[in-house]
Coordinates of N, CA, C and O in Angstrom, one line a residue:
M478 N 1.0 -1.3 0.0 CA -0.1 0.0 -0.1 C 1.2 1.4 0.0 O 1.6 1.4 0.6
K479 N 0.4 2.0 -0.6 CA 0.8 3.2 -1.1 C 0.2 4.5 -0.4 O -0.8 4.3 -0.7
E480 N 0.7 5.3 0.0 CA -0.3 6.7 0.9 C -0.3 7.4 0.1 O 1.0 8.4 -1.0
N481 N -1.2 7.9 -0.5 CA -1.5 9.8 -1.5 C -0.9 9.3 -2.4 O -0.6 10.3 -3.3
K482 N -1.3 8.3 -3.3 CA -0.8 8.2 -4.9 C -1.7 8.9 -5.6 O -2.8 7.9 -6.8
Y483 N -1.9 10.1 -6.6 CA -2.7 10.5 -7.3 C -2.8 10.0 -8.6 O -3.9 9.7 -9.3
W484 N -1.5 9.3 -8.9 CA -1.5 8.7 -10.6 C -2.1 7.6 -10.5 O -2.5 7.1 -11.6
Y485 N -2.8 6.9 -9.4 CA -3.4 5.7 -9.7 C -5.0 5.8 -9.9 O -5.3 4.9 -10.0
I486 N -5.3 7.3 -9.8 CA -6.7 7.4 -9.9 C -7.0 7.2 -11.4 O -8.2 6.8 -11.9
N487 N -6.4 7.4 -12.5 CA -6.4 7.0 -13.6 C -6.9 5.5 -14.0 O -8.2 5.0 -14.5
D488 N -5.9 4.5 -13.3 CA -6.3 3.2 -13.2 C -7.7 2.9 -12.7 O -8.4 2.2 -12.7
L489 N -7.9 3.6 -11.4 CA -8.8 3.1 -10.7 C -9.9 3.5 -11.4 O -10.9 2.6 -11.6
T490 N -10.0 4.8 -12.1 CA -11.3 5.2 -13.3 C -11.8 4.4 -14.0 O -13.0 4.2 -14.5
D491 N -10.8 4.1 -15.0 CA -11.0 3.3 -15.8 C -11.5 2.0 -15.6 O -11.9 1.3 -16.5
N492 N -11.1 1.2 -14.5 CA -11.6 -0.1 -14.4 C -12.1 -0.2 -13.0 O -12.1 -1.3 -12.3
L493 N -13.1 0.5 -12.4 CA -14.0 0.9 -11.5 C -14.9 -0.2 -11.4 O -15.6 -1.2 -12.5
R494 N -15.3 -1.1 -10.4 CA -16.1 -2.2 -10.2 C -17.5 -1.4 -10.5 O -17.9 -0.5 -10.2
P495 N -18.4 -2.3 -11.2 CA -19.8 -1.9 -11.8 C -20.6 -1.5 -10.7 O -21.2 -0.4 -10.7
Q496 N -20.6 -2.1 -9.4 CA -21.5 -1.7 -8.1 C -20.9 -0.2 -8.0 O -21.8 0.4 -7.4
D497 N -19.4 0.3 -7.9 CA -19.1 1.1 -7.7 C -19.5 2.7 -8.6 O -19.7 3.6 -8.2
R498 N -19.2 2.5 -9.6 CA -19.8 3.3 -10.7 C -20.9 3.1 -10.8 O -21.8 4.5 -11.0
D499 N -22.1 2.2 -10.6 CA -23.3 2.5 -10.4 C -23.7 3.2 -8.9 O -24.5 4.3 -9.1
E500 N -23.0 3.0 -7.9 CA -23.2 3.9 -6.8 C -23.2 5.4 -7.3 O -24.0 6.2 -6.4
L501 N -22.1 5.8 -8.0 CA -21.6 7.2 -8.3 C -22.7 8.0 -9.0 O -22.8 9.0 -8.8
S502 N -22.9 6.8 -9.9 CA -24.1 7.5 -11.1 C -25.4 7.7 -10.4 O -25.9 8.7 -10.2
Q503 N -25.7 7.1 -9.3 CA -27.2 7.3 -8.5 C -27.1 8.2 -7.5 O -27.8 9.1 -7.5
L504 N -25.3 9.0 -7.0 CA -25.4 10.3 -6.6 C -25.2 11.3 -7.5 O -25.5 11.7 -6.8
G505 N -25.8 10.9 -8.8 CA -25.4 11.9 -9.6 C -23.7 12.5 -10.2 O -23.6 13.9 -10.1
V506 N -23.2 11.9 -9.8 CA -21.5 12.4 -10.0 C -21.5 11.9 -11.6 O -21.3 11.1 -11.8
T507 N -20.8 13.3 -12.2 CA -20.8 12.7 -13.7 C -19.1 13.1 -14.1 O -18.7 12.4 -15.1
D508 N -18.4 13.3 -12.9 CA -16.9 13.4 -13.4 C -16.2 12.6 -12.0 O -15.7 12.7 -11.1
I509 N -15.7 11.0 -12.8 CA -15.6 10.2 -11.6 C -14.1 10.3 -11.1 O -13.9 10.1 -10.0
H510 N -13.6 10.8 -11.9 CA -12.3 11.4 -11.8 C -11.7 12.1 -10.8 O -11.2 12.2 -10.0
K511 N -12.7 13.2 -11.2 CA -12.2 14.9 -10.0 C -13.1 14.0 -9.1 O -12.4 14.6 -8.1
E512 N -14.3 13.4 -8.7 CA -14.6 12.5 -7.3 C -13.6 11.9 -6.7 O -13.3 12.4 -5.4
I513 N -13.0 11.2 -7.4 CA -12.1 10.5 -6.5 C -10.6 11.0 -6.5 O -10.6 11.4 -5.3
E514 N -10.4 12.4 -7.0 CA -9.0 13.3 -6.9 C -10.0 14.2 -5.7 O -8.9 14.0 -4.6
D515 N -10.6 14.6 -5.4 CA -11.1 15.2 -4.6 C -11.0 14.5 -3.1 O -10.8 15.2 -1.9
S516 N -11.7 13.7 -3.1 CA -11.7 12.6 -2.2 C -10.4 12.2 -1.8 O -10.2 12.4 -0.4
V517 N -9.5 11.8 -2.5 CA -8.1 11.8 -2.0 C -7.8 13.1 -1.6 O -7.0 12.7 -0.2
R518 N -7.9 14.0 -1.9 CA -7.7 15.7 -1.4 C -7.6 15.6 -0.3 O -7.3 16.6 0.6
A519 N -9.1 15.9 -0.1 CA -9.7 15.7 1.7 C -9.3 15.0 2.4 O -9.5 15.2 3.7
S520 N -8.6 13.4 1.9 CA -8.7 12.6 2.9 C -7.5 12.9 3.8 O -6.4 13.8 3.4
D521 N -7.7 12.7 5.3 CA -6.6 13.0 5.9 C -5.8 11.8 6.1 O -4.6 11.8 6.2
E522 N -6.2 10.2 5.6 CA -5.2 9.8 4.8 C -5.7 8.6 3.9 O -7.1 8.7 3.8
S523 N -5.2 8.5 2.8 CA -6.2 7.6 1.6 C -4.9 6.2 1.3 O -3.7 6.9 1.3
Y524 N -5.0 5.2 0.8 CA -4.4 4.3 0.3 C -4.8 4.3 -0.8 O -5.9 3.6 -1.2
V525 N -3.8 3.6 -1.5 CA -3.9 2.4 -2.8 C -3.7 1.5 -2.6 O -2.0 1.5 -2.4
A526 N -3.7 0.3 -2.9 CA -3.3 -1.2 -3.0 C -3.5 -1.8 -4.6 O -4.5 -1.8 -5.3
V527 N -2.0 -1.9 -4.7 CA -1.9 -2.5 -6.0 C -1.1 -3.9 -6.5 O -0.7 -4.3 -5.5
D528 N -1.4 -4.6 -7.5 CA -0.9 -5.8 -7.5 C 0.8 -5.8 -7.9 O 1.0 -4.8 -7.8
N529 N 1.4 -7.1 -8.0 CA 2.5 -7.0 -8.2 C 3.3 -5.9 -9.9 O 4.0 -5.8 -10.1
C530 N 2.1 -5.9 -10.7 CA 2.5 -5.0 -12.0 C 1.8 -3.8 -11.8 O 2.0 -3.0 -12.4
G531 N 1.6 -3.3 -11.0 CA 1.3 -2.0 -10.4 C -0.1 -1.4 -10.8 O -0.2 -0.3 -10.3
K532 N -0.6 -2.3 -11.2 CA -2.6 -2.0 -11.4 C -3.2 -2.3 -9.8 O -3.2 -2.9 -9.1
V533 N -4.2 -1.0 -9.8 CA -5.2 -0.3 -9.1 C -6.1 -1.8 -8.3 O -6.4 -2.1 -9.0
I534 N -5.9 -2.2 -7.3 CA -7.4 -3.0 -6.6 C -8.3 -2.6 -6.3 O -9.1 -2.8 -6.4
V535 N -7.7 -1.2 -4.9 CA -8.6 -0.6 -3.9 C -8.0 0.4 -3.8 O -7.0 0.3 -3.6
M536 N -8.6 1.7 -3.8 CA -8.5 2.8 -2.9 C -9.2 3.4 -1.8 O -10.4 2.9 -2.0
Y537 N -8.9 4.0 -0.6 CA -9.5 3.8 0.3 C -9.4 5.3 1.2 O -8.3 5.4 1.5
G538 N -9.9 5.6 1.9 CA -9.5 6.6 2.8 C -10.3 7.3 3.9 O -11.8 6.6 4.1
V539 N -10.1 8.4 4.8 CA -10.8 8.7 5.7 C -10.6 10.1 6.4 O -9.5 10.9 5.9
I540 N -11.9 10.8 6.1 CA -11.8 12.3 6.3 C -12.3 12.5 7.4 O -13.5 11.9 8.1
R541 N -11.6 13.4 8.4 CA -12.4 13.5 9.6 C -13.6 14.8 9.3 O -13.6 15.7 9.0
R542 N -14.9 14.0 10.1 CA -16.1 14.8 9.7 C -16.7 14.4 10.9 O -16.9 13.3 11.0
E543 N -17.6 15.1 11.5 CA -18.4 14.4 12.8 C -19.5 13.8 12.1 O -19.9 13.8 11.3
P544 N -19.6 12.5 12.8 CA -19.1 12.7 14.2 C -18.0 11.3 14.0 O -18.1 10.6 15.4
G545 N -17.0 12.0 13.7 CA -15.8 10.9 13.8 C -15.3 10.7 12.4 O -14.6 12.0 11.7
G546 N -14.7 10.0 11.6 CA -14.2 10.0 10.7 C -15.1 9.1 9.6 O -15.7 8.0 9.5
Q547 N -15.4 10.2 8.1 CA -15.6 9.3 7.1 C -15.2 8.8 6.3 O -14.2 8.9 6.0
I548 N -15.4 7.3 6.3 CA -15.0 6.5 5.1 C -14.8 6.6 4.0 O -16.2 6.7 3.8
W549 N -14.4 5.9 3.1 CA -14.6 6.0 1.5 C -14.0 4.9 1.0 O -13.1 4.4 1.7
C550 N -14.0 4.2 0.1 CA -13.6 2.6 -0.4 C -14.2 2.3 -1.9 O -15.4 2.3 -1.9
L551 N -13.7 2.3 -3.0 CA -13.7 2.5 -4.3 C -12.4 1.2 -4.9 O -11.4 1.5 -4.6
G552 N -13.4 0.0 -5.6 CA -12.3 -0.6 -6.1 C -12.4 -1.4 -7.5 O -13.4 -0.4 -8.0
T553 N -11.4 -1.9 -7.8 CA -11.2 -2.0 -9.6 C -12.1 -3.2 -9.5 O -12.3 -4.3 -9.0
R554 N -12.5 -4.1 -10.8 CA -13.0 -5.2 -11.1 C -12.2 -6.4 -10.9 O -12.7 -7.2 -10.7
R555 N -10.4 -6.1 -10.4 CA -9.7 -6.6 -9.9 C -10.1 -6.9 -8.6 O -9.2 -8.1 -7.6
F556 N -10.9 -6.2 -7.7 CA -10.9 -6.3 -6.4 C -11.1 -8.0 -6.0 O -10.7 -8.3 -4.9
N557 N -11.9 -8.7 -6.3 CA -12.4 -9.9 -6.1 C -11.4 -10.9 -6.1 O -11.2 -11.8 -5.4
E558 N -10.6 -10.6 -6.8 CA -8.8 -11.7 -7.3 C -8.0 -11.5 -5.4 O -7.6 -12.3 -5.5
F559 N -8.5 -10.5 -4.9 CA -7.5 -10.4 -3.9 C -8.2 -9.7 -2.4 O -7.8 -9.4 -1.4
K560 N -9.7 -10.1 -2.5 CA -10.7 -9.7 -1.5 C -10.4 -10.3 -0.3 O -10.5 -9.6 1.1
K561 N -9.7 -11.5 0.2 CA -9.3 -11.7 1.7 C -8.1 -11.3 1.8 O -8.5 -11.0 2.8
S562 N -7.2 -11.1 1.1 CA -5.5 -10.0 1.7 C -6.5 -8.8 1.8 O -5.8 -8.1 3.0
F563 N -7.2 -8.3 1.5 CA -7.7 -6.8 1.7 C -8.5 -6.7 2.9 O -8.5 -5.9 3.5
V564 N -9.8 -7.4 3.1 CA -10.5 -7.7 4.4 C -9.4 -8.0 5.6 O -9.2 -7.2 6.5
C565 N -8.5 -8.7 5.2 CA -7.3 -8.8 6.3 C -6.6 -7.3 6.8 O -6.5 -6.8 8.3
G566 N -5.9 -7.2 5.2 CA -5.0 -5.7 5.6 C -5.8 -4.4 6.7 O -5.7 -3.7 6.7
C567 N -7.0 -4.5 5.3 CA -8.0 -3.3 5.8 C -8.3 -3.4 7.4 O -8.4 -2.2 8.2
M568 N -8.6 -4.4 7.9 CA -8.9 -4.4 9.2 C -8.0 -3.8 10.4 O -8.4 -3.3 11.2
V569 N -6.4 -3.7 9.7 CA -5.4 -3.4 10.6 C -6.1 -1.8 10.7 O -5.5 -1.0 11.3
V570 N -5.9 -1.0 9.2 CA -6.2 -0.1 9.2 C -7.9 0.7 9.6 O -7.8 1.6 10.3
L571 N -8.2 -0.2 9.7 CA -9.8 0.4 10.6 C -9.4 0.4 11.9 O -10.4 1.4 12.8
K572 N -9.0 -0.6 12.1 CA -8.8 -0.5 13.8 C -7.7 0.5 14.3 O -7.6 1.2 15.1
K573 N -6.8 0.9 13.7 CA -6.3 2.2 13.7 C -7.1 3.4 13.6 O -7.2 4.4 14.6
W574 N -7.7 3.9 12.3 CA -9.1 4.7 11.9 C -9.7 4.7 13.7 O -10.2 5.7 14.2
R575 N -10.1 3.7 14.0 CA -11.3 3.6 15.3 C -10.6 4.2 16.0 O -11.2 4.8 17.1
A576 N -9.0 4.4 16.7 CA -8.6 4.4 17.9 C -8.4 6.0 17.5 O -8.6 6.8 18.5
I577 N -8.3 6.6 16.3 CA -7.8 7.9 16.2 C -9.8 8.8 15.8 O -9.7 9.7 16.6
Y578 N -10.2 8.1 15.6 CA -11.5 9.0 14.9 C -12.9 8.6 15.7 O -14.0 9.0 16.0
G579 N -12.8 7.3 16.3 CA -14.1 6.6 17.4 C -14.8 6.0 16.3 O -14.7 5.0 15.7
T580 N -15.8 7.2 15.7 CA -17.2 6.1 14.9 C -16.1 6.4 13.3 O -15.8 7.5 13.1
L581 N -16.3 5.6 12.2 CA -16.5 5.8 11.1 C -17.7 5.5 10.6 O -18.5 4.8 10.7
W582 N -18.0 5.8 9.7 CA -18.9 6.4 9.1 C -19.1 6.4 7.5 O -18.2 7.3 6.9
N583 N -20.1 6.6 6.6 CA -20.8 6.9 5.6 C -22.2 6.6 4.9 O -23.1 6.3 6.0
Y584 N -22.1 6.4 3.7 CA -23.5 6.5 3.3 C -23.0 5.4 1.9 O -22.2 5.6 1.4
V585 N -24.1 4.0 1.6 CA -24.0 3.1 1.0 C -25.2 3.3 0.3 O -26.2 3.0 0.9
A586 N -25.5 2.8 -1.2 CA -26.8 2.8 -1.9 C -27.1 1.6 -1.0 O -26.7 0.5 -1.5
R587 N -28.5 1.5 -1.2 CA -29.1 0.0 -0.6 C -29.0 -0.9 -1.6 O -28.8 -2.3 -1.7
S588 N -28.6 -0.7 -2.8 CA -28.4 -1.5 -4.3 C -27.1 -2.2 -4.2 O -26.8 -3.1 -4.8
N589 N -26.3 -1.6 -3.6 CA -24.9 -2.1 -3.6 C -24.4 -3.1 -2.2 O -23.6 -2.8 -1.7
V590 N -25.2 -4.4 -2.8 CA -25.2 -5.8 -1.9 C -23.8 -5.8 -1.7 O -23.7 -6.2 -0.6
L591 N -22.6 -5.8 -2.6 CA -21.7 -6.4 -2.3 C -21.2 -5.2 -1.6 O -19.8 -6.1 -0.1
S592 N -20.8 -4.1 -1.6 CA -20.1 -3.3 -0.3 C -21.0 -3.3 1.0 O -20.5 -3.4 2.4
I593 N -22.1 -3.8 1.4 CA -22.8 -3.9 2.1 C -22.4 -4.9 2.8 O -22.2 -5.2 4.0
R594 N -22.2 -6.6 2.3 CA -21.8 -7.3 2.5 C -20.3 -7.0 3.6 O -20.0 -7.7 4.0
W595 N -19.3 -6.4 2.5 CA -18.1 -6.0 2.9 C -18.1 -5.1 4.0 O -17.5 -5.5 5.6
L596 N -19.0 -4.5 4.2 CA -19.3 -3.3 5.3 C -19.4 -4.5 6.6 O -19.2 -4.1 7.7
K597 N -20.2 -5.0 6.4 CA -20.8 -6.0 7.6 C -20.0 -6.9 8.3 O -19.4 -7.6 9.6
T598 N -18.2 -7.5 7.4 CA -17.7 -8.0 7.7 C -17.0 -7.5 8.9 O -16.4 -7.6 9.7
Y599 N -17.2 -6.0 9.1 CA -16.2 -5.0 9.8 C -17.2 -4.8 11.1 O -17.1 -4.0 11.7
G600 N -18.5 -5.4 11.4 CA -19.4 -5.0 12.0 C -20.1 -3.8 12.2 O -20.9 -3.2 12.8
A601 N -20.4 -3.4 10.6 CA -21.0 -2.0 10.5 C -22.7 -2.8 10.9 O -23.1 -3.3 10.7
S602 N -23.1 -1.4 11.5 CA -24.7 -1.4 11.3 C -25.1 -0.3 10.6 O -24.6 0.6 10.1
F603 N -26.5 -0.5 10.5 CA -27.0 0.6 9.1 C -28.3 1.1 9.6 O -29.2 0.3 9.9
D604 N -28.7 2.1 9.2 CA -29.6 3.1 9.1 C -30.3 3.5 8.1 O -29.6 3.7 6.9
R605 N -31.4 3.6 7.8 CA -32.2 4.4 6.5 C -31.4 5.9 6.8 O -31.2 6.9 7.6
G606 N -30.9 6.4 5.5 CA -30.0 7.4 5.6 C -30.9 8.6 4.3 O -32.3 9.1 5.5
Y607 N -31.3 8.5 3.6 CA -32.0 9.2 2.3 C -31.8 8.7 1.2 O -31.7 7.9 0.7
M608 N -32.9 9.4 0.4 CA -33.1 9.2 -0.9 C -32.5 10.3 -1.8 O -32.4 11.6 -1.5
K609 N -31.9 10.1 -3.1 CA -30.9 10.6 -3.7 C -31.4 10.8 -5.3 O -31.3 9.3 -5.6
N610 N -32.2 11.0 -6.3 CA -32.6 10.8 -7.5 C -33.6 9.4 -7.8 O -33.0 8.5 -8.2
G611 N -34.3 9.0 -6.2 CA -35.0 8.0 -6.5 C -34.3 6.8 -5.8 O -35.1 5.7 -6.0
N612 N -32.9 6.8 -5.6 CA -32.2 6.0 -5.3 C -32.1 6.3 -3.1 O -32.1 7.1 -2.9
E613 N -32.1 5.0 -2.9 CA -32.2 5.1 -1.5 C -30.1 4.7 -1.1 O -30.0 3.8 -1.3
F614 N -30.1 5.3 0.3 CA -28.6 5.3 0.7 C -28.9 5.3 2.3 O -29.4 5.8 2.7
W615 N -28.0 4.1 2.6 CA -28.2 3.7 4.2 C -26.8 4.0 4.5 O -25.6 4.0 4.0
K616 N -27.3 5.0 6.1 CA -26.3 5.5 6.5 C -25.4 4.1 7.4 O -26.4 3.2 8.1
F617 N -24.1 3.9 7.5 CA -23.5 2.8 8.0 C -22.7 3.7 8.7 O -21.9 4.4 8.8
T618 N -22.4 2.6 10.3 CA -21.6 3.3 11.0 C -20.6 2.3 11.5 O -21.2 0.7 12.1
I619 N -19.5 2.3 11.7 CA -18.2 1.1 12.2 C -17.9 2.1 13.7 O -17.3 2.8 13.5
G620 N -18.4 1.1 14.7 CA -18.0 1.6 16.5 C -18.5 2.9 16.6 O -19.8 3.6 16.0
G621 N -18.7 3.5 17.7 CA -19.0 4.3 18.6 C -20.7 4.2 18.5 O -21.1 3.1 18.5
E622 N -21.3 5.1 18.6 CA -22.9 5.2 18.8 C -23.4 5.6 17.6 O -22.5 6.5 16.4
R623 N -24.6 4.9 16.9 CA -25.3 5.3 15.7 C -25.9 6.7 15.8 O -26.5 7.2 15.7

C-alpha cells in the first residue's frame, strides 16, 4: 500500500467495479476522476493497494467529519481476486482509524449489496439515510454510537 498516490486515479477510474460506478451514478456524479481526486485530496489518510504489476486493486481513505471519520472505498474489477487479503489488511487500518476517530461512517446505496456485505464483515450497523434521484442510501456506522 502506498499513501496518497494521485497517478493511480486513472487506473481506478478506468477499471472501477460496476457496483461502485453505479453508486456514483446514483449520487449524480458525472466526473468520476474528479470525484476520486477530490476524495483523496480531502482525506486525512488515503491508500491505494496495487498488484505486483502496479495495477490498482482498491483505493480508500478517511476524512475527519463529525461524528468521527467518514470513510470511503472504491475498487476495481480486480478486487475479487484479492478480497481475502484486502479484508485482512483493511482490518488493521480500520482498527487504527477507530482509535483515532472513534466512529467510522458514511452512506452506501441500498442496491450495493457487495459493499454492504463487506461493511458487515467489519461490524457495520445500518440505518435508513436519505433518498437521492429515487435511490435509497443507508448510513453505516462502524463503532461508536449510531
